[in-house]
Short mmCIF file of C-alpha atoms in Angstrom, two decimals:
data_model
loop_
_atom_site.label_atom_id
_atom_site.label_comp_id
_atom_site.label_asym_id
_atom_site.label_seq_id
_atom_site.Cartn_x
_atom_site.Cartn_y
_atom_site.Cartn_z
CA UNK A 22 11.99 34.98 -7.06
CA UNK A 23 9.24 35.92 -9.61
CA UNK A 24 6.02 33.96 -9.22
CA UNK A 25 6.31 32.49 -12.62
CA UNK A 26 9.79 31.10 -11.91
CA UNK A 27 8.59 29.62 -8.60
CA UNK A 28 5.70 27.77 -10.18
CA UNK A 29 7.74 24.85 -11.62
CA UNK A 30 9.38 24.37 -8.19
CA UNK A 31 6.04 24.19 -6.43
CA UNK A 32 4.77 21.64 -9.08
CA UNK A 33 7.94 19.57 -8.65
CA UNK A 34 7.70 19.62 -4.79
CA UNK A 35 4.08 18.53 -5.02
CA UNK A 36 4.86 15.77 -7.45
CA UNK A 37 7.95 14.07 -6.20
CA UNK A 38 8.00 11.96 -3.03
CA UNK A 39 10.67 12.51 -0.45
CA UNK A 40 12.29 9.23 -1.28
CA UNK A 41 12.38 10.12 -5.09
CA UNK A 42 13.80 13.57 -4.51
CA UNK A 43 16.55 12.23 -2.18
CA UNK A 44 17.37 9.47 -4.63
CA UNK A 45 17.73 11.93 -7.58
CA UNK A 46 19.74 14.28 -5.47
CA UNK A 47 22.13 11.55 -4.26
CA UNK A 48 22.72 10.35 -7.86
CA UNK A 49 23.24 13.81 -9.27
CA UNK A 50 25.73 14.50 -6.50
CA UNK A 51 27.62 11.40 -7.45
CA UNK A 52 27.96 12.51 -11.07
CA UNK A 53 25.09 10.92 -12.80
CA UNK A 54 23.29 12.37 -15.72
CA UNK A 55 19.60 13.41 -15.26
CA UNK A 56 18.54 10.23 -17.05
CA UNK A 57 20.56 8.12 -14.77
CA UNK A 58 19.33 9.86 -11.74
CA UNK A 59 15.72 9.40 -12.70
CA UNK A 60 15.94 5.66 -12.44
CA UNK A 61 14.64 6.10 -8.84
CA UNK A 62 11.33 7.32 -10.21
CA UNK A 63 8.92 4.61 -11.44
CA UNK A 64 8.67 4.47 -15.27
CA UNK A 65 5.06 5.60 -15.30
CA UNK A 66 6.07 8.92 -13.57
CA UNK A 67 9.52 9.37 -15.02
CA UNK A 68 8.66 11.59 -18.08
CA UNK A 69 6.49 13.92 -15.91
CA UNK A 70 9.45 14.12 -13.34
CA UNK A 71 11.88 15.04 -16.10
CA UNK A 72 9.56 17.73 -17.61
CA UNK A 73 9.21 19.33 -14.09
CA UNK A 74 12.84 19.23 -13.35
CA UNK A 75 13.79 20.79 -16.74
CA UNK A 76 11.11 23.47 -16.37
CA UNK A 77 12.61 24.33 -12.95
CA UNK A 78 16.09 24.44 -14.52
CA UNK A 79 17.41 21.49 -12.55
CA UNK A 80 19.62 18.74 -13.93
CA UNK A 81 23.29 17.81 -14.44
CA UNK A 82 24.08 21.21 -15.96
CA UNK A 83 23.15 22.93 -12.68
CA UNK A 84 24.38 20.08 -10.55
CA UNK A 85 25.18 21.85 -7.29
CA UNK A 86 22.09 24.00 -7.31
CA UNK A 87 19.90 21.04 -8.28
CA UNK A 88 21.16 18.86 -5.46
CA UNK A 89 20.51 21.63 -3.00
CA UNK A 90 16.96 22.11 -4.23
CA UNK A 91 16.20 18.36 -4.34
CA UNK A 92 17.57 17.93 -0.73
CA UNK A 93 15.25 20.64 0.31
CA UNK A 94 12.25 18.96 -1.34
CA UNK A 95 13.10 15.68 0.36
CA UNK A 96 13.48 17.39 3.65
CA UNK A 97 10.17 19.19 3.42
CA UNK A 98 8.37 16.06 2.51
CA UNK A 99 9.93 14.18 5.50
CA UNK A 100 8.62 16.92 7.84
CA UNK A 101 5.01 16.86 6.59
CA UNK A 102 2.60 15.76 9.27
CA UNK A 103 -1.12 15.83 9.24
CA UNK A 104 -3.61 13.62 10.95
CA UNK A 105 -7.32 13.30 10.63
CA UNK A 106 -9.82 10.72 12.08
CA UNK A 107 -12.02 8.86 9.62
CA UNK A 108 -15.10 6.78 10.55
CA UNK A 109 -17.50 4.31 9.13
CA UNK A 110 -20.87 3.28 10.50
CA UNK A 111 -24.10 1.71 9.13
CA UNK A 112 -25.64 3.49 6.21
CA UNK A 113 -27.13 6.90 6.99
CA UNK A 114 -25.32 7.43 10.24
CA UNK A 115 -22.12 8.95 8.90
CA UNK A 116 -23.05 10.06 5.45
CA UNK A 117 -20.92 8.43 2.85
CA UNK A 118 -18.55 6.61 5.06
CA UNK A 119 -15.28 8.54 4.95
CA UNK A 120 -13.08 5.53 5.71
CA UNK A 121 -14.32 3.58 2.69
CA UNK A 122 -13.92 6.59 0.38
CA UNK A 123 -10.33 7.19 1.74
CA UNK A 124 -9.27 3.65 0.99
CA UNK A 125 -10.47 3.85 -2.61
CA UNK A 126 -9.16 7.37 -3.07
CA UNK A 127 -5.75 6.76 -1.53
CA UNK A 128 -5.07 3.56 -3.55
CA UNK A 129 -6.44 5.22 -6.70
CA UNK A 130 -4.09 8.12 -6.37
CA UNK A 131 -0.93 6.02 -5.63
CA UNK A 132 2.06 7.00 -7.84
CA UNK A 133 4.81 4.83 -6.51
CA UNK A 134 3.70 2.21 -4.02
CA UNK A 135 0.91 0.69 -1.92
CA UNK A 136 1.69 -1.37 1.18
CA UNK A 137 -1.26 -2.92 3.04
CA UNK A 138 -1.90 -5.31 5.93
CA UNK A 139 -5.28 -6.73 6.83
CA UNK A 140 -6.63 -9.79 8.59
CA UNK A 141 -9.63 -10.11 6.27
CA UNK A 142 -9.64 -9.01 2.60
CA UNK A 143 -12.87 -9.56 0.67
CA UNK A 144 -13.68 -9.03 -2.97
CA UNK A 145 -16.69 -6.95 -2.05
CA UNK A 146 -14.44 -4.36 -0.30
CA UNK A 147 -13.40 -0.98 -1.58
CA UNK A 148 -9.80 -1.95 -1.15
CA UNK A 149 -10.01 -4.97 -3.46
CA UNK A 150 -11.71 -3.06 -6.24
CA UNK A 151 -9.15 -0.27 -5.87
CA UNK A 152 -6.23 -2.68 -6.04
CA UNK A 153 -7.67 -4.58 -9.14
CA UNK A 154 -8.01 -1.31 -10.92
CA UNK A 155 -4.50 -0.08 -9.86
CA UNK A 156 -2.65 -3.22 -11.04
CA UNK A 157 -4.55 -3.08 -14.39
CA UNK A 158 -4.24 0.58 -15.10
CA UNK A 159 -0.77 1.42 -13.49
CA UNK A 160 1.33 -1.63 -13.43
CA UNK A 161 4.38 0.51 -12.43
CA UNK A 162 3.04 1.06 -8.93
CA UNK A 163 4.59 -1.46 -6.47
CA UNK A 164 1.99 -3.22 -4.42
CA UNK A 165 2.68 -5.39 -1.35
CA UNK A 166 0.02 -7.14 0.74
CA UNK A 167 0.30 -8.78 4.15
CA UNK A 168 -2.48 -11.31 4.78
CA UNK A 169 -3.46 -13.87 7.52
CA UNK A 170 -3.29 -17.47 6.18
CA UNK A 171 -5.97 -18.86 8.47
CA UNK A 172 -8.44 -16.08 7.73
CA UNK A 173 -8.04 -16.44 3.97
CA UNK A 174 -7.00 -20.07 3.43
CA UNK A 175 -8.13 -22.08 6.54
CA UNK A 176 -5.79 -23.74 8.93
CA UNK A 177 -2.14 -24.29 7.82
CA UNK A 178 -2.68 -23.61 4.02
CA UNK A 179 -4.56 -26.81 3.68
CA UNK A 180 -5.47 -27.65 0.06
CA UNK A 181 -9.05 -26.91 -1.11
CA UNK A 182 -11.24 -29.87 0.01
CA UNK A 183 -9.13 -30.40 3.18
CA UNK A 184 -9.94 -27.20 5.07
CA UNK A 185 -12.73 -28.49 7.28
CA UNK A 186 -16.36 -27.69 7.80
CA UNK A 187 -15.72 -24.66 9.96
CA UNK A 188 -13.65 -22.89 7.34
CA UNK A 189 -16.42 -23.69 4.63
CA UNK A 190 -19.07 -22.24 6.91
CA UNK A 191 -17.02 -19.14 7.39
CA UNK A 192 -16.56 -18.88 3.64
CA UNK A 193 -20.33 -19.12 3.08
CA UNK A 194 -21.00 -16.42 5.75
CA UNK A 195 -18.66 -13.98 4.03
CA UNK A 196 -19.86 -14.81 0.51
CA UNK A 197 -19.20 -17.58 -2.05
CA UNK A 198 -16.65 -15.45 -3.88
CA UNK A 199 -14.31 -15.03 -0.93
CA UNK A 200 -10.71 -15.23 -2.23
CA UNK A 201 -7.83 -17.32 -0.74
CA UNK A 202 -4.25 -16.03 -0.89
CA UNK A 203 -3.46 -17.94 -4.08
CA UNK A 204 -6.38 -16.47 -5.92
CA UNK A 205 -5.42 -12.93 -4.64
CA UNK A 206 -1.88 -13.32 -5.96
CA UNK A 207 -3.16 -14.54 -9.36
CA UNK A 208 -5.65 -11.69 -9.78
CA UNK A 209 -3.26 -9.00 -8.65
CA UNK A 210 -0.58 -10.02 -11.11
CA UNK A 211 2.72 -8.25 -10.34
CA UNK A 212 1.80 -7.55 -6.68
CA UNK A 213 3.76 -9.13 -3.90
CA UNK A 214 1.38 -11.08 -1.64
CA UNK A 215 2.71 -12.18 1.76
CA UNK A 216 0.84 -14.51 4.13
CA UNK A 217 1.64 -15.79 7.66
CA UNK A 218 3.70 -19.00 7.61
CA UNK A 219 2.47 -22.36 8.86
CA UNK A 220 3.67 -23.01 12.36
CA UNK A 221 6.54 -25.31 13.15
CA UNK A 222 5.69 -28.77 14.65
CA UNK A 223 6.07 -27.55 18.12
CA UNK A 224 4.70 -23.98 17.60
CA UNK A 225 1.55 -21.97 17.20
CA UNK A 226 0.40 -20.17 14.19
CA UNK A 227 1.06 -16.44 14.24
CA UNK A 228 -2.07 -14.28 13.52
CA UNK A 229 -1.53 -11.23 11.28
CA UNK A 230 -4.06 -8.79 12.79
CA UNK A 231 -2.40 -5.50 11.83
CA UNK A 232 -4.60 -3.22 9.65
CA UNK A 233 -2.94 -0.37 7.75
CA UNK A 234 -2.52 1.09 4.31
CA UNK A 235 0.58 2.99 3.29
CA UNK A 236 0.67 4.91 -0.07
CA UNK A 237 3.77 6.29 -1.76
CA UNK A 238 5.75 5.86 1.48
CA UNK A 239 4.01 8.91 2.78
CA UNK A 240 0.22 8.63 3.36
CA UNK A 241 -0.85 6.20 6.19
CA UNK A 242 -4.21 4.89 7.17
CA UNK A 243 -4.39 2.92 10.35
CA UNK A 244 -7.38 1.84 12.48
CA UNK A 245 -9.71 -0.85 13.74
CA UNK A 246 -11.17 -1.92 10.39
CA UNK A 247 -10.47 -4.94 8.31
CA UNK A 248 -10.67 -4.24 4.63
CA UNK A 249 -13.92 -6.03 4.21
CA UNK A 250 -17.35 -4.85 3.07
CA UNK A 251 -18.72 -5.31 6.65
CA UNK A 252 -15.99 -3.11 8.18
CA UNK A 253 -16.32 -0.51 5.39
CA UNK A 254 -20.09 -0.24 5.28
CA UNK A 255 -21.76 -1.75 8.34
CA UNK A 256 -19.56 -1.64 11.41
CA UNK A 257 -18.59 1.41 13.50
CA UNK A 258 -14.90 1.72 12.75
CA UNK A 259 -12.36 4.32 13.47
CA UNK A 260 -9.25 5.10 11.41
CA UNK A 261 -6.57 7.72 11.44
CA UNK A 262 -5.25 9.12 8.17
CA UNK A 263 -1.80 10.64 8.44
CA UNK A 264 0.56 12.50 6.13
CA UNK A 265 3.82 11.42 7.64
CA UNK A 266 6.59 9.99 5.47
CA UNK A 267 8.79 9.08 8.46
CA UNK A 268 6.03 7.07 10.14
CA UNK A 269 5.00 5.46 6.97
CA UNK A 270 8.61 4.36 6.35
CA UNK A 271 8.84 3.08 9.93
CA UNK A 272 5.66 0.98 9.56
CA UNK A 273 6.79 -0.56 6.20
CA UNK A 274 10.26 -1.34 7.62
CA UNK A 275 8.72 -3.09 10.63
CA UNK A 276 6.69 -5.25 8.34
CA UNK A 277 9.77 -6.05 6.21
CA UNK A 278 11.74 -7.08 9.31
CA UNK A 279 8.95 -9.50 10.32
CA UNK A 280 8.91 -11.25 6.97
CA UNK A 281 11.87 -13.46 7.67
CA UNK A 282 10.12 -15.23 10.61
CA UNK A 283 6.42 -14.48 10.20
CA UNK A 284 5.47 -14.30 6.54
CA UNK A 285 6.05 -16.11 3.28
CA UNK A 286 5.44 -14.94 -0.28
CA UNK A 287 2.55 -16.50 -2.24
CA UNK A 288 3.69 -17.62 -5.70
CA UNK A 289 1.08 -18.01 -8.36
#
């Protein structure tokens, strides 16, 4: 294949996620038009996806060939695996703090989705700033957060004024602008914010201590750090950044499976 003919295919493979490529292929194979097949791609990315598909000669007019190419793109994406350790430490010990930069960069480059779990999310963190910018500038990206109620809201979602002295002291130590889950949901309009449920009368509260960031169902960042200013800038923290769609999908599915018994959605 001449290099000029291969270039649109390379660009398409770099642009589409495995999930998107598989979805388009499945719909084309079922007889859908290209417009109908492209519904699996978020609206903000759809025109670019169409341009790349047409430049590569793919669509309903070359249905069998197009399905084969898109299945190959999806398969290649599912086999991608790359892992790299990333650290933070007090200023000057590890340069710029790769973990902080990775959080901001990963969220800022999201095309389809961001799924995140953290015990402690503070408005001074790189993650919070990146999420605020993302929902404002690219509302087509699906955002889903998992938070610990007691860390953010105090014991058992008690209303403000009934949370107790210990929670107020903790709030002061972490900054007067610390956000509860309701405020997070209000300020991240369009995002799905999940928090741990209050315990039953005879049970104990579940603590959500998982810490990960999954972007575009492909890129995964897991590690010891909460998404807080202290973790990103002051503590010694270790994270692992992976390019592994299968693992990202597995992590996201595990959290979805836990929702029925562990989490509840915050409605603003």
